[in-house]
Short mmCIF file of C-alpha atoms in Angstrom, two decimals:
data_model
loop_
_atom_site.label_atom_id
_atom_site.label_comp_id
_atom_site.label_asym_id
_atom_site.label_seq_id
_atom_site.Cartn_x
_atom_site.Cartn_y
_atom_site.Cartn_z
CA UNK A 1172 -23.50 5.53 -40.24
CA UNK A 1173 -22.17 2.94 -42.64
CA UNK A 1174 -23.72 -0.51 -42.37
CA UNK A 1175 -22.11 -3.85 -43.07
CA UNK A 1176 -21.49 -7.32 -41.67
CA UNK A 1177 -22.25 -7.30 -37.97
CA UNK A 1178 -20.15 -9.02 -35.29
CA UNK A 1179 -23.48 -10.16 -33.79
CA UNK A 1180 -23.47 -13.01 -36.30
CA UNK A 1181 -20.21 -14.36 -34.95
CA UNK A 1182 -20.36 -17.55 -32.93
CA UNK A 1183 -18.64 -17.61 -29.54
CA UNK A 1184 -16.06 -20.21 -30.62
CA UNK A 1185 -12.52 -18.91 -30.79
CA UNK A 1186 -11.95 -20.41 -34.24
CA UNK A 1187 -14.63 -18.34 -35.94
CA UNK A 1188 -13.32 -15.48 -38.07
CA UNK A 1189 -9.94 -13.85 -38.50
CA UNK A 1190 -8.37 -11.76 -35.75
CA UNK A 1191 -6.17 -8.82 -36.73
CA UNK A 1192 -3.64 -7.44 -34.28
CA UNK A 1193 -2.57 -3.87 -34.92
CA UNK A 1194 0.82 -3.92 -33.26
CA UNK A 1195 3.00 -6.94 -32.55
CA UNK A 1196 4.70 -6.00 -29.29
CA UNK A 1197 5.03 -8.02 -26.11
CA UNK A 1198 1.39 -7.91 -25.03
CA UNK A 1199 0.11 -8.81 -28.49
CA UNK A 1200 2.67 -11.59 -28.62
CA UNK A 1201 1.43 -13.01 -25.30
CA UNK A 1202 -2.18 -13.03 -26.54
CA UNK A 1203 -1.20 -14.59 -29.85
CA UNK A 1204 0.80 -17.27 -28.07
CA UNK A 1205 -2.15 -18.01 -25.80
CA UNK A 1206 -4.56 -18.25 -28.73
CA UNK A 1207 -2.32 -20.62 -30.66
CA UNK A 1208 -1.74 -22.74 -27.55
CA UNK A 1209 -5.53 -23.05 -27.17
CA UNK A 1210 -5.90 -24.32 -30.71
CA UNK A 1211 -6.77 -21.16 -32.62
CA UNK A 1212 -5.63 -21.59 -36.23
CA UNK A 1213 -2.47 -19.51 -36.83
CA UNK A 1214 -3.53 -18.83 -40.41
CA UNK A 1215 -6.56 -16.92 -39.11
CA UNK A 1216 -4.41 -14.54 -37.02
CA UNK A 1217 -3.14 -11.48 -38.87
CA UNK A 1218 -0.60 -9.07 -37.39
CA UNK A 1219 0.41 -5.58 -38.49
CA UNK A 1220 3.88 -4.69 -37.21
CA UNK A 1221 6.16 -2.08 -38.81
CA UNK A 1222 9.38 -3.47 -37.32
CA UNK A 1223 10.68 -6.22 -39.65
CA UNK A 1224 12.46 -8.18 -36.92
CA UNK A 1225 9.29 -8.39 -34.82
CA UNK A 1226 7.22 -9.37 -37.85
CA UNK A 1227 9.63 -12.13 -38.79
CA UNK A 1228 9.75 -13.46 -35.22
CA UNK A 1229 5.96 -13.63 -34.95
CA UNK A 1230 5.69 -15.49 -38.22
CA UNK A 1231 8.51 -17.87 -37.34
CA UNK A 1232 7.32 -18.59 -33.80
CA UNK A 1233 3.57 -18.87 -34.37
CA UNK A 1234 2.98 -19.27 -38.11
CA UNK A 1235 0.67 -16.24 -38.22
CA UNK A 1236 0.22 -13.97 -41.22
CA UNK A 1237 2.21 -10.74 -40.87
CA UNK A 1238 1.88 -7.39 -42.58
CA UNK A 1239 3.70 -4.09 -42.52
CA UNK A 1240 0.52 -1.98 -42.46
CA UNK A 1241 -2.70 -2.09 -40.49
CA UNK A 1242 -4.78 -1.67 -43.65
CA UNK A 1243 -3.50 -4.98 -45.01
CA UNK A 1244 -3.81 -6.82 -41.69
CA UNK A 1245 -7.45 -5.92 -41.02
CA UNK A 1246 -8.73 -6.87 -44.47
CA UNK A 1247 -11.35 -9.58 -43.90
CA UNK A 1248 -10.86 -9.73 -40.11
CA UNK A 1249 -13.93 -9.89 -37.86
CA UNK A 1250 -12.04 -8.77 -34.75
CA UNK A 1251 -9.41 -6.07 -34.51
CA UNK A 1252 -7.11 -5.98 -31.49
CA UNK A 1253 -5.69 -2.49 -31.07
CA UNK A 1254 -2.29 -3.17 -29.52
CA UNK A 1255 -0.34 -0.01 -30.28
CA UNK A 1256 1.08 2.52 -27.85
CA UNK A 1257 -1.65 4.88 -26.60
CA UNK A 1258 0.00 7.97 -28.02
CA UNK A 1259 -0.19 6.68 -31.61
CA UNK A 1260 -3.61 5.01 -31.44
CA UNK A 1261 -5.53 8.02 -32.70
CA UNK A 1262 -3.39 8.19 -35.86
CA UNK A 1263 -3.77 4.45 -36.37
CA UNK A 1264 -7.55 4.55 -35.96
CA UNK A 1265 -8.03 7.53 -38.25
CA UNK A 1266 -6.06 5.72 -40.96
CA UNK A 1267 -8.35 2.68 -40.63
CA UNK A 1268 -11.63 4.58 -40.26
CA UNK A 1269 -12.98 3.78 -43.71
CA UNK A 1270 -12.34 0.06 -43.32
CA UNK A 1271 -13.85 0.04 -39.84
CA UNK A 1272 -17.04 1.73 -41.02
CA UNK A 1273 -17.38 -0.75 -43.89
CA UNK A 1274 -16.52 -3.94 -41.98
CA UNK A 1275 -17.90 -3.02 -38.53
CA UNK A 1276 -15.57 -5.39 -36.65
CA UNK A 1277 -15.46 -6.08 -32.95
CA UNK A 1278 -12.74 -3.77 -31.62
CA UNK A 1279 -10.67 -4.86 -28.63
CA UNK A 1280 -8.24 -2.29 -27.27
CA UNK A 1281 -5.31 -3.01 -24.97
CA UNK A 1282 -4.08 0.59 -25.15
CA UNK A 1283 -3.88 2.05 -21.65
CA UNK A 1284 -5.97 5.11 -20.90
CA UNK A 1285 -7.87 5.31 -24.19
CA UNK A 1286 -11.66 5.26 -23.87
CA UNK A 1287 -14.19 3.41 -25.99
CA UNK A 1288 -15.71 6.78 -26.97
CA UNK A 1289 -12.35 8.02 -28.21
CA UNK A 1290 -11.73 4.87 -30.26
CA UNK A 1291 -15.16 4.89 -31.88
CA UNK A 1292 -14.91 8.60 -32.63
CA UNK A 1293 -11.45 8.27 -34.16
CA UNK A 1294 -12.79 5.46 -36.36
CA UNK A 1295 -15.63 7.71 -37.48
CA UNK A 1296 -18.58 5.70 -36.13
CA UNK A 1297 -19.78 6.01 -32.54
CA UNK A 1298 -21.91 2.89 -32.99
CA UNK A 1299 -18.97 0.52 -33.37
CA UNK A 1300 -18.64 -2.25 -30.75
CA UNK A 1301 -15.57 -1.58 -28.61
CA UNK A 1302 -14.17 -3.55 -25.68
CA UNK A 1303 -11.57 -1.68 -23.67
CA UNK A 1304 -9.16 -3.85 -21.72
CA UNK A 1305 -6.31 -3.31 -19.29
CA UNK A 1306 -3.99 -6.33 -19.06
CA UNK A 1307 -0.76 -6.30 -17.05
CA UNK A 1308 2.73 -7.59 -17.73
CA UNK A 1309 2.35 -11.04 -16.08
CA UNK A 1310 0.13 -11.73 -19.10
CA UNK A 1311 3.43 -12.50 -20.83
CA UNK A 1312 3.56 -15.62 -18.64
CA UNK A 1313 -0.15 -16.41 -18.92
CA UNK A 1314 -0.56 -15.14 -15.35
CA UNK A 1315 -2.02 -11.73 -16.06
CA UNK A 1316 -5.00 -9.88 -14.67
CA UNK A 1317 -7.20 -8.00 -17.14
CA UNK A 1318 -10.08 -5.63 -16.56
CA UNK A 1319 -12.59 -5.36 -19.43
CA UNK A 1320 -15.29 -2.82 -20.25
CA UNK A 1321 -17.72 -3.13 -23.19
CA UNK A 1322 -19.63 -0.25 -24.70
CA UNK A 1323 -23.35 -0.51 -25.45
CA UNK A 1324 -22.79 -1.78 -28.98
CA UNK A 1325 -21.10 -5.00 -27.76
CA UNK A 1326 -23.56 -7.89 -27.50
CA UNK A 1327 -23.30 -11.00 -25.34
CA UNK A 1328 -21.62 -13.09 -28.04
CA UNK A 1329 -18.94 -10.48 -28.60
CA UNK A 1330 -18.42 -10.07 -24.85
CA UNK A 1331 -17.80 -13.80 -24.60
CA UNK A 1332 -15.41 -13.65 -27.54
CA UNK A 1333 -13.42 -10.78 -26.00
CA UNK A 1334 -13.30 -12.50 -22.62
CA UNK A 1335 -12.05 -15.72 -24.19
CA UNK A 1336 -9.43 -13.78 -26.12
CA UNK A 1337 -8.06 -12.01 -23.04
CA UNK A 1338 -8.34 -15.06 -20.79
CA UNK A 1339 -5.55 -16.55 -22.89
CA UNK A 1340 -3.31 -14.27 -20.82
CA UNK A 1341 -4.79 -14.94 -17.37
CA UNK A 1342 -7.70 -13.86 -15.16
CA UNK A 1343 -10.36 -11.51 -16.55
CA UNK A 1344 -12.76 -9.22 -14.67
CA UNK A 1345 -15.61 -7.22 -16.24
CA UNK A 1346 -16.06 -3.60 -15.12
CA UNK A 1347 -19.53 -2.08 -15.57
CA UNK A 1348 -18.50 1.59 -15.46
CA UNK A 1349 -15.76 2.76 -17.81
CA UNK A 1350 -14.75 5.51 -15.40
CA UNK A 1351 -13.49 2.75 -13.11
CA UNK A 1352 -11.03 1.48 -15.72
CA UNK A 1353 -8.50 4.02 -14.47
CA UNK A 1354 -8.75 2.30 -11.08
CA UNK A 1355 -8.09 -1.05 -12.80
CA UNK A 1356 -4.97 0.49 -14.31
CA UNK A 1357 -3.91 1.76 -10.88
CA UNK A 1358 -4.46 -1.56 -9.07
CA UNK A 1359 -3.51 -4.29 -11.53
CA UNK A 1360 -2.09 -2.54 -14.60
CA UNK A 1361 0.61 -0.79 -12.59
CA UNK A 1362 0.42 -3.29 -9.72
CA UNK A 1363 3.28 -5.59 -10.74
CA UNK A 1364 5.68 -2.66 -10.29
CA UNK A 1365 4.51 -2.27 -6.69
CA UNK A 1366 5.35 -5.91 -6.00
CA UNK A 1367 8.71 -5.53 -7.76
CA UNK A 1368 9.45 -2.49 -5.59
CA UNK A 1369 8.62 -4.44 -2.43
CA UNK A 1370 10.85 -7.33 -3.55
CA UNK A 1371 13.64 -4.87 -4.41
CA UNK A 1372 13.37 -3.30 -0.97
CA UNK A 1373 13.30 -6.69 0.78
CA UNK A 1374 16.46 -7.81 -1.03
CA UNK A 1375 18.27 -4.57 -0.19
CA UNK A 1376 17.20 -4.80 3.46
CA UNK A 1377 18.36 -8.41 3.67
CA UNK A 1378 21.78 -7.44 2.36
CA UNK A 1379 21.88 -4.56 4.86
CA UNK A 1380 21.20 -7.08 7.64
CA UNK A 1381 24.18 -9.18 6.53
CA UNK A 1382 22.80 -11.71 4.03
CA UNK A 1383 24.78 -12.41 0.85
CA UNK A 1384 23.08 -10.72 -2.12
CA UNK A 1385 22.25 -14.01 -3.86
CA UNK A 1386 20.73 -15.47 -0.70
CA UNK A 1387 18.69 -12.33 -0.01
CA UNK A 1388 17.36 -12.36 -3.57
CA UNK A 1389 16.45 -16.06 -3.52
CA UNK A 1390 14.69 -15.76 -0.17
CA UNK A 1391 12.77 -12.59 -1.04
CA UNK A 1392 11.62 -13.71 -4.48
CA UNK A 1393 10.49 -17.14 -3.35
CA UNK A 1394 8.66 -15.53 -0.45
CA UNK A 1395 6.76 -13.24 -2.84
CA UNK A 1396 5.92 -16.20 -5.07
CA UNK A 1397 4.84 -18.39 -2.17
CA UNK A 1398 2.71 -15.68 -0.62
CA UNK A 1399 1.03 -15.01 -3.98
CA UNK A 1400 0.21 -18.70 -4.33
CA UNK A 1401 -1.27 -18.81 -0.86
CA UNK A 1402 -3.45 -15.80 -1.72
CA UNK A 1403 -4.69 -17.26 -5.01
CA UNK A 1404 -4.94 -20.93 -4.07
CA UNK A 1405 -6.66 -20.46 -0.70
CA UNK A 1406 -10.20 -19.41 0.16
CA UNK A 1407 -8.77 -17.35 3.02
CA UNK A 1408 -8.51 -13.58 2.50
CA UNK A 1409 -5.32 -11.55 2.81
CA UNK A 1410 -6.14 -10.12 6.23
CA UNK A 1411 -6.67 -13.56 7.76
CA UNK A 1412 -3.53 -14.99 6.16
CA UNK A 1413 -1.59 -12.07 7.61
CA UNK A 1414 -3.06 -12.68 11.05
CA UNK A 1415 -2.17 -16.38 10.91
CA UNK A 1416 1.51 -15.68 10.26
CA UNK A 1417 1.72 -12.86 12.82
CA UNK A 1418 2.35 -14.25 16.31
CA UNK A 1419 1.69 -11.71 19.08
CA UNK A 1420 4.98 -10.27 20.30
CA UNK A 1421 6.95 -12.10 17.60
CA UNK A 1422 9.27 -11.02 14.81
CA UNK A 1423 6.49 -10.62 12.25
CA UNK A 1424 4.49 -8.49 14.66
CA UNK A 1425 7.50 -6.21 15.08
CA UNK A 1426 7.76 -5.76 11.32
CA UNK A 1427 4.02 -5.25 10.81
CA UNK A 1428 3.90 -2.68 13.60
CA UNK A 1429 6.73 -0.80 11.90
CA UNK A 1430 4.88 -0.82 8.57
CA UNK A 1431 1.71 0.43 10.20
CA UNK A 1432 3.51 3.14 12.19
CA UNK A 1433 5.06 4.35 8.95
CA UNK A 1434 1.65 4.81 7.35
CA UNK A 1435 1.93 1.83 5.00
CA UNK A 1436 -1.80 1.58 4.19
CA UNK A 1437 -2.14 5.32 3.68
CA UNK A 1438 0.88 5.34 1.40
CA UNK A 1439 -0.47 2.47 -0.71
CA UNK A 1440 -3.84 4.17 -1.01
CA UNK A 1441 -2.18 7.45 -2.01
CA UNK A 1442 -0.03 5.69 -4.61
CA UNK A 1443 -2.98 3.94 -6.23
CA UNK A 1444 -4.98 7.17 -6.20
CA UNK A 1445 -2.09 8.98 -7.92
CA UNK A 1446 -1.92 6.27 -10.57
CA UNK A 1447 -5.68 6.51 -11.18
CA UNK A 1448 -5.56 10.28 -11.54
CA UNK A 1449 -2.58 10.05 -13.89
CA UNK A 1450 -4.42 7.50 -16.02
CA UNK A 1451 -7.35 9.86 -16.45
CA UNK A 1452 -4.98 12.68 -17.36
CA UNK A 1453 -3.19 10.58 -19.99
CA UNK A 1454 -6.54 9.72 -21.55
CA UNK A 1455 -7.40 13.40 -21.85
CA UNK A 1456 -3.95 14.21 -23.21
CA UNK A 1457 -4.32 11.66 -26.02
CA UNK A 1458 -7.71 12.98 -27.15
#
């Protein structure tokens, strides 16, 4: 095992050390924007992105240093954020293995379905500190939900650093068993699509019941937004909020009864289970 500068010497402040992003897509962009908005020096953020237009936009919008290759971006960086597509991450890691073994950075992965063991193995050192994360698309608005798991090589300072990094995109939750990260993917990683599907169905049903399309869309979307705010801004749980809006024998009761009769809860549970199983399968397929 190659030794070198340890991330354990890093202070928890977000302005300590360079951060290298391998990949400059939408999720990386949201994290970079959050870091800069919180006062992190743009000059200490380095981004590897092979697409010239994306590189130029990141540099123009945030003032960060941009590079065509990962090897150039990670030089001198204390933290590497692995933000590529899962299917290319192995190739990326293997190309950077020598630098990782020499520098021993804190590795933060936002690649869905890739385990900390896989990342460390692909980098050629199973003792590297790796934090696996699963953000979701509302992170692009700073309203994301991210599950994080740290392997045994990640100390308290690095955990704090990773949490601060990801909290730039929204709420963070630590998971103590990596096997449960596939459940995080199923609930929150894929979760926005479930809400979009519900909104899509509500709009279509409103139109079917005679509402103009624009009115149905405005009513459905604002209802989803308002309900989400009530859930997040109240100390009352979802079941109680549902009960409060459901008058016995009323219109809401009729709708809820129809959902329940159609096996709504069972269907949601089956869908999330299917997403979890698929996540595990994708991880195996990328090994």
